[in-house]
XYZ file of C-alpha atoms in Angstrom:
709
model
C 30.533 5.565 -12.528
C 27.064 5.598 -14.065
C 23.892 4.032 -12.640
C 21.120 3.568 -15.225
C 22.738 6.179 -17.400
C 22.851 8.783 -14.597
C 26.120 9.819 -12.908
C 26.719 8.626 -9.341
C 28.621 11.808 -8.498
C 25.379 13.742 -8.089
C 24.096 11.134 -5.651
C 27.068 11.502 -3.319
C 26.740 15.280 -3.296
C 23.059 15.098 -2.364
C 23.703 12.925 0.717
C 25.097 15.831 2.735
C 22.655 18.434 1.415
C 20.167 20.093 3.752
C 16.867 18.269 3.914
C 13.708 19.941 2.672
C 10.806 20.388 5.075
C 7.940 17.992 4.350
C 5.444 20.592 5.583
C 6.506 23.250 3.044
C 8.051 21.356 0.107
C 7.769 22.020 -2.757
C 7.676 25.745 -2.173
C 5.205 27.835 -4.137
C 5.521 31.397 -5.329
C 2.036 32.219 -4.073
C 0.739 33.097 -7.516
C -1.124 29.827 -7.908
C -0.045 29.642 -11.558
C 0.526 26.272 -13.178
C 4.024 25.219 -14.286
C 4.956 25.853 -17.879
C 6.258 22.340 -18.570
C 3.833 19.391 -18.899
C 3.934 16.547 -16.386
C 5.910 14.204 -18.664
C 8.891 16.570 -18.560
C 8.333 18.125 -15.127
C 8.615 14.755 -13.410
C 11.988 14.052 -15.018
C 13.357 17.436 -13.958
C 11.961 16.953 -10.471
C 13.647 13.575 -10.018
C 16.940 14.802 -11.454
C 17.004 17.810 -9.116
C 15.734 16.298 -5.866
C 15.852 12.500 -5.844
C 18.429 9.771 -5.300
C 18.406 6.315 -6.833
C 20.122 3.679 -4.701
C 22.172 1.065 -6.564
C 21.926 -1.596 -7.803
C 18.730 -0.604 -9.593
C 19.443 -2.791 -12.612
C 17.854 -5.777 -10.796
C 14.386 -4.423 -11.649
C 14.879 -1.905 -14.460
C 11.108 -1.603 -14.989
C 10.569 -0.539 -11.354
C 13.061 2.213 -10.625
C 12.772 3.531 -7.077
C 13.814 7.131 -6.486
C 14.164 8.485 -2.954
C 13.747 11.921 -1.410
C 14.396 12.390 2.306
C 12.571 15.110 4.246
C 12.707 16.501 7.738
C 9.389 17.236 9.453
C 9.653 20.899 10.475
C 11.759 21.064 13.648
C 10.495 17.775 15.090
C 13.121 15.433 16.481
C 13.331 11.699 16.976
C 12.203 10.743 20.464
C 15.275 8.558 20.965
C 17.645 11.452 20.276
C 16.596 15.048 20.757
C 19.287 16.261 18.366
C 18.330 14.001 15.466
C 15.705 15.544 13.165
C 12.647 13.442 12.452
C 12.699 12.348 8.808
C 10.371 10.704 6.328
C 11.197 9.278 2.940
C 9.227 9.827 -0.252
C 9.646 6.987 -2.733
C 8.909 7.691 -6.371
C 8.590 4.361 -8.176
C 8.898 4.770 -11.937
C 7.001 1.861 -13.492
C 7.485 0.789 -17.091
C 3.906 -0.195 -17.979
C 4.816 -2.311 -21.020
C 6.723 -4.678 -18.709
C 4.382 -4.326 -15.764
C 2.284 -7.120 -14.308
C -0.747 -4.860 -14.621
C -1.063 -3.055 -17.946
C -4.523 -1.574 -17.461
C -5.574 0.853 -14.774
C -8.650 -0.102 -12.763
C -8.963 3.394 -11.317
C -9.144 4.951 -14.790
C -11.882 2.508 -15.716
C -14.240 3.423 -12.899
C -13.811 7.230 -12.960
C -14.614 7.713 -16.641
C -11.112 7.598 -18.126
C -11.376 4.078 -19.531
C -11.121 5.428 -23.088
C -7.678 6.965 -22.500
C -4.801 5.116 -24.183
C -2.420 3.189 -21.918
C 0.507 5.378 -20.870
C 4.102 4.255 -21.100
C 4.928 5.205 -17.509
C 3.291 5.311 -14.102
C 4.824 7.170 -11.193
C 3.972 5.974 -7.691
C 4.491 8.497 -4.873
C 4.729 6.622 -1.566
C 5.451 7.544 2.034
C 5.720 4.429 4.180
C 4.319 4.319 7.696
C 7.719 3.576 9.244
C 9.381 6.477 7.417
C 11.767 4.172 5.565
C 12.126 3.558 1.846
C 10.740 0.825 -0.376
C 14.096 0.742 -2.084
C 17.448 0.494 -0.386
C 20.036 -2.182 -0.253
C 18.207 -4.984 1.560
C 15.464 -7.472 0.744
C 13.892 -10.176 2.922
C 14.537 -13.861 2.380
C 11.306 -15.385 1.112
C 11.917 -18.479 3.239
C 13.093 -17.309 6.685
C 12.615 -13.534 6.420
C 16.197 -12.566 7.231
C 17.538 -9.447 5.513
C 19.704 -9.970 2.445
C 21.690 -7.506 0.407
C 20.086 -6.927 -2.988
C 23.148 -8.374 -4.693
C 22.898 -11.620 -2.696
C 20.789 -14.496 -3.952
C 21.486 -17.177 -1.314
C 20.412 -16.735 2.302
C 23.210 -17.385 4.780
C 20.731 -18.546 7.414
C 18.527 -21.062 5.578
C 20.504 -21.447 2.336
C 17.388 -20.550 0.298
C 18.031 -19.078 -3.160
C 16.051 -15.914 -3.856
C 15.244 -15.378 -7.515
C 14.612 -12.132 -9.373
C 10.928 -13.060 -9.478
C 10.953 -13.265 -5.671
C 12.417 -9.782 -5.447
C 9.840 -8.515 -7.920
C 7.061 -10.109 -5.871
C 8.396 -8.352 -2.803
C 8.493 -4.954 -4.538
C 4.931 -5.307 -5.825
C 3.847 -6.340 -2.345
C 5.399 -3.129 -1.038
C 3.376 -1.120 -3.548
C 0.149 -2.796 -2.447
C 0.744 -2.253 1.278
C -2.363 -0.685 2.828
C -0.439 0.954 5.685
C 1.296 3.611 3.564
C 0.773 7.132 4.838
C 0.604 8.295 1.225
C 0.202 6.444 -2.046
C -0.599 8.365 -5.180
C -0.030 7.298 -8.766
C 0.205 9.568 -11.806
C 0.251 8.394 -15.408
C 2.640 9.961 -17.889
C -0.234 12.008 -19.355
C -0.759 13.787 -16.017
C -3.926 11.922 -14.989
C -3.555 10.456 -11.517
C -5.221 8.724 -8.595
C -4.837 9.289 -4.877
C -4.992 5.730 -3.613
C -4.309 6.125 0.074
C -3.904 8.707 2.836
C -3.362 7.481 6.391
C -3.030 10.129 9.076
C -2.716 9.631 12.801
C -5.732 7.316 12.932
C -4.104 5.245 10.191
C -0.856 4.728 12.081
C 1.128 7.925 11.492
C 3.253 8.956 14.468
C 3.739 12.597 13.486
C 2.039 13.506 10.220
C -1.669 14.269 10.341
C -3.874 13.581 7.350
C -4.052 17.304 6.545
C -0.234 17.502 6.469
C -0.085 14.643 3.983
C -2.830 16.151 1.811
C -1.138 19.562 1.839
C 2.089 17.942 0.634
C 0.317 15.934 -2.072
C -1.535 18.995 -3.329
C 1.621 21.121 -3.512
C 3.435 18.305 -5.304
C 0.692 17.915 -7.920
C 0.686 21.650 -8.631
C 4.471 21.786 -8.944
C 4.595 18.809 -11.333
C 1.824 20.017 -13.632
C -0.550 17.146 -12.829
C -3.788 17.525 -14.782
C -6.481 15.628 -12.886
C -6.475 13.438 -9.793
C -9.263 11.127 -8.681
C -9.791 9.662 -5.238
C -12.137 6.914 -4.108
C -13.326 8.117 -0.720
C -13.868 5.033 1.411
C -12.256 6.631 4.450
C -13.537 6.099 7.950
C -13.347 8.382 10.960
C -14.030 6.947 14.404
C -15.176 3.807 12.568
C -17.864 5.702 10.613
C -18.180 6.462 6.886
C -16.452 9.822 6.839
C -17.704 10.901 3.427
C -21.257 10.817 4.803
C -20.379 12.504 8.088
C -18.253 15.229 6.475
C -20.815 15.887 3.747
C -23.444 16.585 6.418
C -21.261 18.939 8.466
C -19.340 20.701 5.669
C -21.377 20.095 2.514
C -18.544 18.236 0.783
C -16.187 15.303 1.439
C -13.021 15.718 3.513
C -10.991 15.856 0.301
C -13.098 18.852 -0.705
C -10.940 20.984 1.603
C -8.275 20.630 -1.108
C -10.553 21.272 -4.068
C -11.771 17.745 -4.810
C -15.286 17.791 -6.178
C -17.881 15.265 -7.262
C -16.317 13.140 -9.989
C -18.451 10.117 -10.754
C -21.336 8.606 -8.838
C -22.219 4.947 -8.757
C -25.612 3.955 -10.125
C -25.636 6.920 -12.559
C -25.784 9.528 -9.767
C -25.061 13.088 -10.871
C -23.523 16.127 -9.209
C -26.965 17.695 -8.801
C -28.236 14.541 -7.117
C -25.270 14.625 -4.741
C -25.853 18.263 -3.776
C -29.574 17.692 -3.346
C -28.958 14.687 -1.087
C -26.567 16.681 1.104
C -29.058 19.511 1.515
C -32.033 17.222 2.142
C -30.390 15.094 4.815
C -28.537 17.874 6.636
C -31.580 20.157 6.976
C -33.954 17.630 8.560
C -35.181 19.385 11.729
C -34.374 17.830 15.082
C -37.898 18.592 16.252
C -39.186 15.744 14.082
C -37.591 13.237 16.472
C -39.649 14.588 19.387
C -43.064 14.352 17.682
C -44.398 11.332 19.518
C -47.124 12.704 21.767
C -47.059 11.524 25.386
C -44.821 8.516 24.838
C -41.875 8.168 27.273
C -38.740 9.976 26.170
C -36.125 7.806 24.518
C -32.375 7.726 25.087
C -31.833 9.329 21.678
C -34.117 12.226 22.569
C -32.303 12.689 25.867
C -28.927 12.887 24.150
C -30.179 15.337 21.529
C -31.710 17.531 24.250
C -28.500 17.313 26.256
C -26.388 18.764 23.435
C -29.050 21.357 22.663
C -28.822 22.559 26.258
C -25.020 22.472 26.122
C -24.712 24.554 22.957
C -24.550 28.335 23.105
C -26.328 28.474 19.746
C -29.605 26.856 18.897
C -29.290 23.410 17.331
C -32.098 23.254 14.798
C -31.282 20.491 12.340
C -29.079 17.459 11.816
C -26.211 19.551 10.444
C -26.213 21.749 13.568
C -26.143 18.715 15.855
C -23.281 16.909 14.103
C -21.280 20.109 13.596
C -21.498 20.920 17.298
C -20.600 17.381 18.323
C -17.608 17.277 15.952
C -16.422 20.596 17.363
C -16.604 19.221 20.897
C -14.604 16.163 19.812
C -12.008 18.348 18.105
C -11.706 20.713 21.082
C -11.459 17.798 23.481
C -8.740 16.147 21.403
C -6.878 19.428 21.022
C -6.952 20.176 24.732
C -5.822 16.666 25.672
C -3.011 16.735 23.134
C -1.639 19.950 24.649
C -2.005 18.570 28.212
C -3.923 21.565 29.507
C -6.295 20.224 32.117
C -8.212 23.458 32.509
C -9.039 23.440 28.805
C -11.382 20.518 29.346
C -13.686 22.758 31.363
C -15.877 24.983 29.214
C -17.915 27.868 30.490
C -21.556 27.739 29.624
C -22.228 31.261 28.458
C -25.676 32.805 28.613
C -27.941 32.526 25.623
C -28.031 35.279 23.094
C -29.606 38.505 24.353
C -32.630 38.068 22.142
C -33.444 34.699 23.663
C -32.674 35.750 27.231
C -34.976 38.762 27.047
C -37.905 36.538 26.092
C -38.243 35.433 29.726
C -38.610 37.652 32.751
C -36.400 37.436 35.807
C -39.368 36.210 37.823
C -40.045 33.337 35.424
C -36.427 32.181 35.632
C -36.360 32.438 39.423
C -39.592 30.419 39.652
C -38.078 27.575 37.639
C -34.840 27.738 39.640
C -36.726 27.501 42.918
C -38.682 24.491 41.656
C -35.407 22.766 40.769
C -33.933 23.644 44.182
C -36.911 21.958 45.869
C -36.355 18.779 43.853
C -32.655 18.703 44.734
C -33.367 19.296 48.435
C -35.703 16.305 48.431
C -32.870 14.015 47.374
C -31.203 12.374 50.342
C -27.500 12.257 50.998
C -24.989 12.829 48.231
C -27.048 11.305 45.443
C -26.938 12.922 42.028
C -30.065 13.843 40.050
C -29.853 13.306 36.303
C -30.684 16.029 33.831
C -33.606 13.997 32.525
C -35.061 13.341 35.986
C -34.768 16.950 37.097
C -36.328 18.230 33.892
C -39.163 15.735 34.162
C -39.883 16.741 37.770
C -40.409 20.397 36.820
C -41.830 19.852 33.336
C -45.143 21.530 34.210
C -43.563 24.651 35.681
C -42.573 26.321 32.389
C -42.093 25.879 28.667
C -39.439 23.364 27.507
C -37.180 26.116 26.117
C -37.104 27.909 29.484
C -36.450 24.641 31.308
C -33.475 23.888 29.045
C -32.092 27.381 29.605
C -32.409 27.112 33.383
C -30.827 23.666 33.444
C -27.944 25.003 31.418
C -27.397 27.849 33.888
C -28.167 25.885 37.063
C -24.639 24.785 37.912
C -23.046 27.139 40.441
C -26.249 28.869 41.515
C -26.781 29.523 45.237
C -29.933 28.276 46.935
C -31.621 30.213 49.772
C -30.259 27.935 52.506
C -26.600 28.566 51.677
C -26.256 25.550 49.437
C -24.854 25.679 45.899
C -25.798 23.589 42.874
C -22.958 21.423 41.610
C -23.190 20.047 38.083
C -21.147 17.335 36.439
C -21.092 15.029 33.447
C -21.227 11.460 34.687
C -17.963 9.850 33.488
C -19.640 6.485 32.923
C -22.991 7.319 31.355
C -22.283 10.762 29.912
C -25.459 12.046 31.574
C -25.564 15.540 33.070
C -26.206 15.389 36.834
C -26.879 17.867 39.665
C -26.888 17.981 43.469
C -26.729 20.489 46.320
C -23.590 20.943 48.401
C -22.492 23.322 51.105
C -21.039 26.443 49.538
C -17.622 25.960 51.148
C -17.425 22.380 49.805
C -18.502 23.010 46.263
C -15.441 24.733 44.877
C -13.725 21.508 43.954
C -13.025 22.041 40.305
C -16.529 21.258 39.127
C -17.795 24.734 39.911
C -15.441 27.702 39.925
C -15.250 31.231 41.222
C -16.503 34.571 39.857
C -20.080 33.348 40.287
C -19.827 31.762 36.830
C -21.092 28.257 36.329
C -18.410 25.984 34.933
C -19.444 22.534 33.756
C -17.244 19.789 32.388
C -17.979 18.710 28.869
C -18.407 14.989 28.243
C -15.254 12.947 27.925
C -13.891 11.932 24.553
C -15.205 8.420 25.094
C -18.752 9.652 25.695
C -18.598 12.080 22.786
C -17.561 9.311 20.413
C -20.245 7.012 21.784
C -22.896 9.665 21.173
C -21.489 10.356 17.721
C -21.930 6.693 16.830
C -25.458 6.719 18.284
C -26.470 9.752 16.227
C -24.762 8.455 13.092
C -26.512 5.101 13.206
C -29.888 6.525 14.253
C -30.050 9.629 12.064
C -27.694 9.161 9.093
C -26.880 5.614 8.067
C -29.560 4.277 5.693
C -29.409 0.696 6.989
C -29.765 1.561 10.686
C -31.758 4.794 10.522
C -34.335 5.225 13.270
C -37.934 4.548 12.341
C -39.656 7.891 12.744
C -42.461 9.842 11.106
C -43.678 11.230 8.864
C -42.858 8.229 6.723
C -42.329 10.326 3.582
C -39.575 12.352 5.265
C -37.848 9.235 6.557
C -37.978 7.602 3.101
C -36.450 10.746 1.611
C -33.761 10.733 4.287
C -32.891 7.081 3.579
C -32.758 7.778 -0.151
C -30.488 10.791 0.372
C -28.168 8.913 2.732
C -27.913 6.029 0.269
C -26.942 8.429 -2.510
C -24.196 9.952 -0.376
C -22.861 6.484 0.445
C -22.874 5.631 -3.279
C -20.885 8.762 -4.215
C -17.301 7.639 -3.685
C -15.385 9.045 -6.645
C -14.154 12.617 -6.297
C -11.820 14.519 -8.540
C -9.638 17.612 -8.706
C -8.862 19.359 -11.981
C -5.603 21.296 -11.664
C -6.124 22.886 -15.107
C -2.446 23.224 -16.091
C -3.508 23.995 -19.665
C -4.897 27.332 -18.453
C -1.376 28.737 -18.371
C -0.836 31.464 -20.945
C 0.033 30.170 -24.400
C 3.010 32.531 -24.669
C 5.389 32.493 -21.708
C 7.027 35.893 -21.750
C 9.187 36.254 -24.836
C 10.833 32.833 -24.745
C 8.364 30.026 -25.397
C 5.016 29.177 -26.930
C 2.779 26.786 -25.008
C 0.024 24.959 -26.894
C -2.573 22.314 -26.152
C -2.179 19.790 -28.962
C -5.005 17.439 -29.952
C -4.327 14.319 -32.022
C -6.426 12.844 -34.822
C -5.506 9.595 -36.535
C -5.706 9.047 -40.273
C -7.505 5.796 -41.119
C -8.280 4.731 -37.517
C -8.169 0.972 -37.149
C -11.301 0.778 -34.985
C -14.596 2.599 -34.873
C -15.835 4.476 -31.817
C -12.372 4.720 -30.294
C -12.114 8.079 -28.480
C -9.282 10.450 -29.233
C -6.592 10.660 -26.551
C -6.453 13.686 -24.248
C -4.596 16.657 -25.605
C -0.914 17.042 -24.791
C 0.799 20.289 -23.834
C 3.786 21.116 -26.002
C 6.277 23.903 -25.388
C 8.087 25.461 -28.343
C 10.696 28.172 -28.779
C 9.376 31.578 -29.720
C 10.703 31.246 -33.280
C 9.495 27.644 -33.812
C 8.197 26.647 -37.223
C 5.345 24.385 -38.291
C 7.908 21.641 -38.840
C 9.095 22.041 -35.249
C 5.505 21.841 -34.038
C 4.907 18.563 -35.902
C 8.135 17.108 -34.564
C 7.363 18.112 -30.986
C 3.773 16.842 -31.226
C 4.971 13.490 -32.580
C 7.559 13.229 -29.814
C 5.036 14.098 -27.093
C 2.494 11.443 -28.061
C 5.220 8.848 -28.689
C 6.646 9.541 -25.243
C 3.358 9.427 -23.330
C 1.348 6.602 -24.957
C 2.461 3.093 -25.861
C 0.026 2.800 -28.765
C 1.528 5.901 -30.424
C 5.175 4.840 -30.334
C 5.294 5.105 -34.132
C 3.016 8.091 -34.528
C 4.038 10.819 -36.939
C 2.176 14.117 -37.243
C 1.710 15.002 -40.912
C -0.543 18.059 -41.024
C -2.196 20.802 -39.005
C -5.958 20.726 -39.291
C -7.282 23.989 -40.629
C -3.932 25.001 -42.059
C -3.570 22.711 -45.084
C -1.051 23.861 -47.641
C 0.944 25.935 -45.157
C 4.694 25.616 -45.662
C 6.579 23.814 -42.867
C 8.976 26.739 -42.555
C 6.192 29.108 -41.464
C 6.636 30.372 -37.915
C 4.009 29.149 -35.481
C 3.517 32.516 -33.794
C 2.639 34.097 -37.148
C 0.324 31.256 -38.124
C -1.587 30.730 -34.890
C -1.411 34.168 -33.334
C -3.125 34.167 -29.922
C -4.565 30.651 -30.338
C -3.897 28.345 -27.388
C -4.642 25.012 -29.058
C -3.895 23.172 -32.263
C -5.060 19.909 -33.804
C -2.633 17.670 -35.686
C -3.430 14.720 -37.912
C -1.091 11.811 -38.494
C -0.708 8.078 -38.704
C 1.011 5.194 -36.959
C 3.260 3.455 -39.464
C 3.221 -0.320 -39.904
C 1.590 -3.089 -37.900
C 3.260 -2.399 -34.603
C 1.340 -4.899 -32.454
C 0.455 -2.182 -29.938
C -3.323 -2.328 -30.308
C -3.726 -3.841 -26.840
C -2.610 -0.508 -25.419
C -5.367 1.413 -27.176
C -7.562 1.924 -24.098
C -7.260 1.588 -20.313
C -10.428 -0.496 -20.285
C -8.505 -3.288 -22.013
C -9.185 -5.256 -25.162
C -12.286 -6.993 -23.851
C -15.514 -5.666 -25.365
C -18.418 -5.194 -22.961
C -21.528 -3.054 -22.754
C -23.149 -1.623 -19.628
C -26.816 -0.636 -19.803
C -28.478 -0.730 -16.394
C -31.985 0.387 -15.478
C -30.463 2.997 -13.129
C -29.000 4.740 -16.176
C -25.382 3.569 -15.848
C -23.640 3.166 -19.213
C -20.122 2.382 -18.001
C -18.327 0.474 -15.270
C -18.631 2.376 -11.985
C -16.897 -0.097 -9.683
C -20.079 -1.642 -8.278
C -20.967 -5.325 -8.527
C -22.453 -6.264 -11.909
C -23.500 -9.328 -13.836
C -24.238 -9.957 -17.504
C -27.306 -11.277 -19.256
C -26.659 -14.795 -20.499
C -28.457 -13.973 -23.771
C -27.367 -10.498 -24.874
C -24.264 -10.146 -22.667
C -25.193 -6.649 -21.468
C -24.015 -5.824 -17.947
C -26.122 -4.312 -15.165
C -25.925 -3.888 -11.397
C -26.972 -6.787 -9.244
C -28.474 -4.325 -6.761
C -30.633 -2.767 -9.463
C -31.850 -6.262 -10.284
C -33.069 -6.781 -6.738
C -30.052 -8.783 -5.542
C -28.344 -7.490 -2.414
C -24.553 -7.283 -2.510
C -24.293 -9.990 0.136
C -26.674 -12.352 -1.673
C -25.767 -15.058 -4.145
C -26.469 -14.494 -7.824
C -28.635 -16.698 -10.016
C -27.002 -19.533 -11.926
C -28.609 -18.134 -15.056
C -29.753 -14.580 -15.617
C -31.802 -13.239 -18.524
C -32.505 -9.508 -18.580
C -36.023 -8.138 -18.971
C -35.371 -7.082 -22.573
C -34.452 -10.585 -23.619
C -37.342 -12.133 -21.719
C -39.773 -9.612 -23.134
C -41.159 -8.726 -19.707
C -40.549 -6.140 -17.038
C -40.269 -8.763 -14.273
C -36.648 -9.127 -13.173
C -35.305 -12.582 -12.424
C -34.757 -13.620 -8.819
C -31.812 -15.493 -7.293
C -32.083 -19.242 -7.649
C -29.607 -20.032 -4.900
C -26.853 -21.212 -7.246
C -23.912 -18.822 -7.283
C -21.619 -18.546 -10.252
C -17.909 -17.902 -9.954
C -17.111 -14.317 -9.100
C -13.975 -12.685 -10.417
C -12.752 -9.174 -9.918
C -11.535 -7.458 -13.011
C -8.370 -6.498 -11.168
C -5.331 -8.507 -12.177
C -4.191 -10.573 -9.193
C -0.661 -9.387 -9.858
C -1.587 -5.735 -10.118
C 0.933 -3.416 -8.549
C -1.726 -0.983 -7.416
C -5.109 -2.182 -8.630
C -6.001 -3.888 -5.380
C -6.070 -0.620 -3.483
C -9.536 0.215 -4.733
C -12.731 -1.767 -4.576
C -13.100 -2.930 -8.146
C -16.430 -4.186 -9.416
C -17.393 -7.824 -9.176
C -17.910 -9.264 -12.630
C -20.247 -12.181 -12.126
C -20.203 -14.438 -15.132
């Protein structure tokens, strides 16, 4: 029996095979070298060797769903300790010519809009429930009951499900925002990471780093060329690309080699790096420069973490890095159910700092604090802020912070001991005196070492939000001086928010051109004879692999086949000559002609009027020009509108219109009006349409630009 031209025998054999481990598959040899075969052939071999296709797939031949089942290390299903925990990777092979969405919105906004439309897209999906998109069942569109794929009439409500209904359901599955992983790769090896959802996104077992590790290994094994990602992720409800850039200097995806790809509003890589450095190095001392004004809650919280840290917290990066570490340690300790791990020992300051004060100075401050605590009646607690304020004239602020940090567990002269705690409700550090035999209750421990509980996870997250909104986010940033520094901070934060597109270049073409003594590997560039349109960019080069004894004729044949296979517009392309080698006989061996060269350029033509011109570029057939005052010359995914006179597009924000504001009923750019004064909104809003096709199988997963007409 054959299913879609592939034998069913192989499928039955694979059912009982051992499952690969999601955390290590596909295995690497450790050399880091790229695969010899290009993506267009590697993906076919990969599916043939590892994947299953459930019948009957002929219902939707343009959306073939392959399945690969994995175990997750040695984890087991909670309902049965002997059943290994499994997840399913779906690989949906989409025939673009018959797809509801021909053009790729992701390619358009990351700078690949000039690439020709590929013949295939491959979606790599891990669903949140661990099941497969494919399978044998589909839901009834009327009552929701499960039907076998071969059934058209529902036994419950008698509703007839059409093929279009099934297709709608499959596309809806592709657009689901709850997938743990959704990546798409075009046949030319250019791809987009559309979604990663770790534990915060609903994953029961797989963390975000596990999913990213798997995706990265998969891309390397398949010979993927470049992958873009639009980083709109949130952590603890905050813009994670801004938070991670401050603490690590790059986005979270940068841990896997993703770098700045394309910035909105014509931002460059240098501007991104400069913004990171400017915002992260703002000194914390600037938030305390307010003379004799009463201390604010923000200042108290900053001072609290400065006193808690073993190392000096100097700038914004230090503060957020320390706070994120506390959150991570707290989460790690709670996840391993080790109660003692929530108690952290406050170690002494570094020797250099400690030696700057004499023993007498420290004892004088301690005694002053003891007097304040003795004056408090009963079992009342004294907050860190109150105690510090009461002894503020005794010593310098640095010495006060050091003594407060070391105060917990110290013995007073009257046999009392200082007990310190973090108030579970307010997150404020508090102190009081207790009898020595009553104080060893878990708050202070033995060995004469002060042990103080760190704030709870709830308080840490609350403080993180406070710091993020007050110090980082441009729209809620605290009003502080000097004004020039604050303006620079707001500008830098805005730039980091506007940098969403990041990219990884896997550089598979860097593999040696001659693989041992068996094959020749070349990067082949195409040039058309008599191009039908001006200013149409050449397609990306394609990697071709030839036998060692291949001739020029073989090279032309393989080059023609490669471009025909990858791009719809080149289905009838025929390579006719090698540029730079005119007059060379077709029987000449390639290795003798090219020597150590790693690339070649072929020229050819597409025969006849094939009606494939609509596939010429991913940007589509519509002609439009972007020329904004910010410097943008192409669509970057932000909201734009066009001049009603010249038709040139520009950002609404650059024209003084906030993203939440209505647009003018008529807009004329400054060039057409002959003045530098930009038009203002008139209160009449035109229709707004996204450039994403409503029926797109994956275009809705990114924020596409608003085209206001």
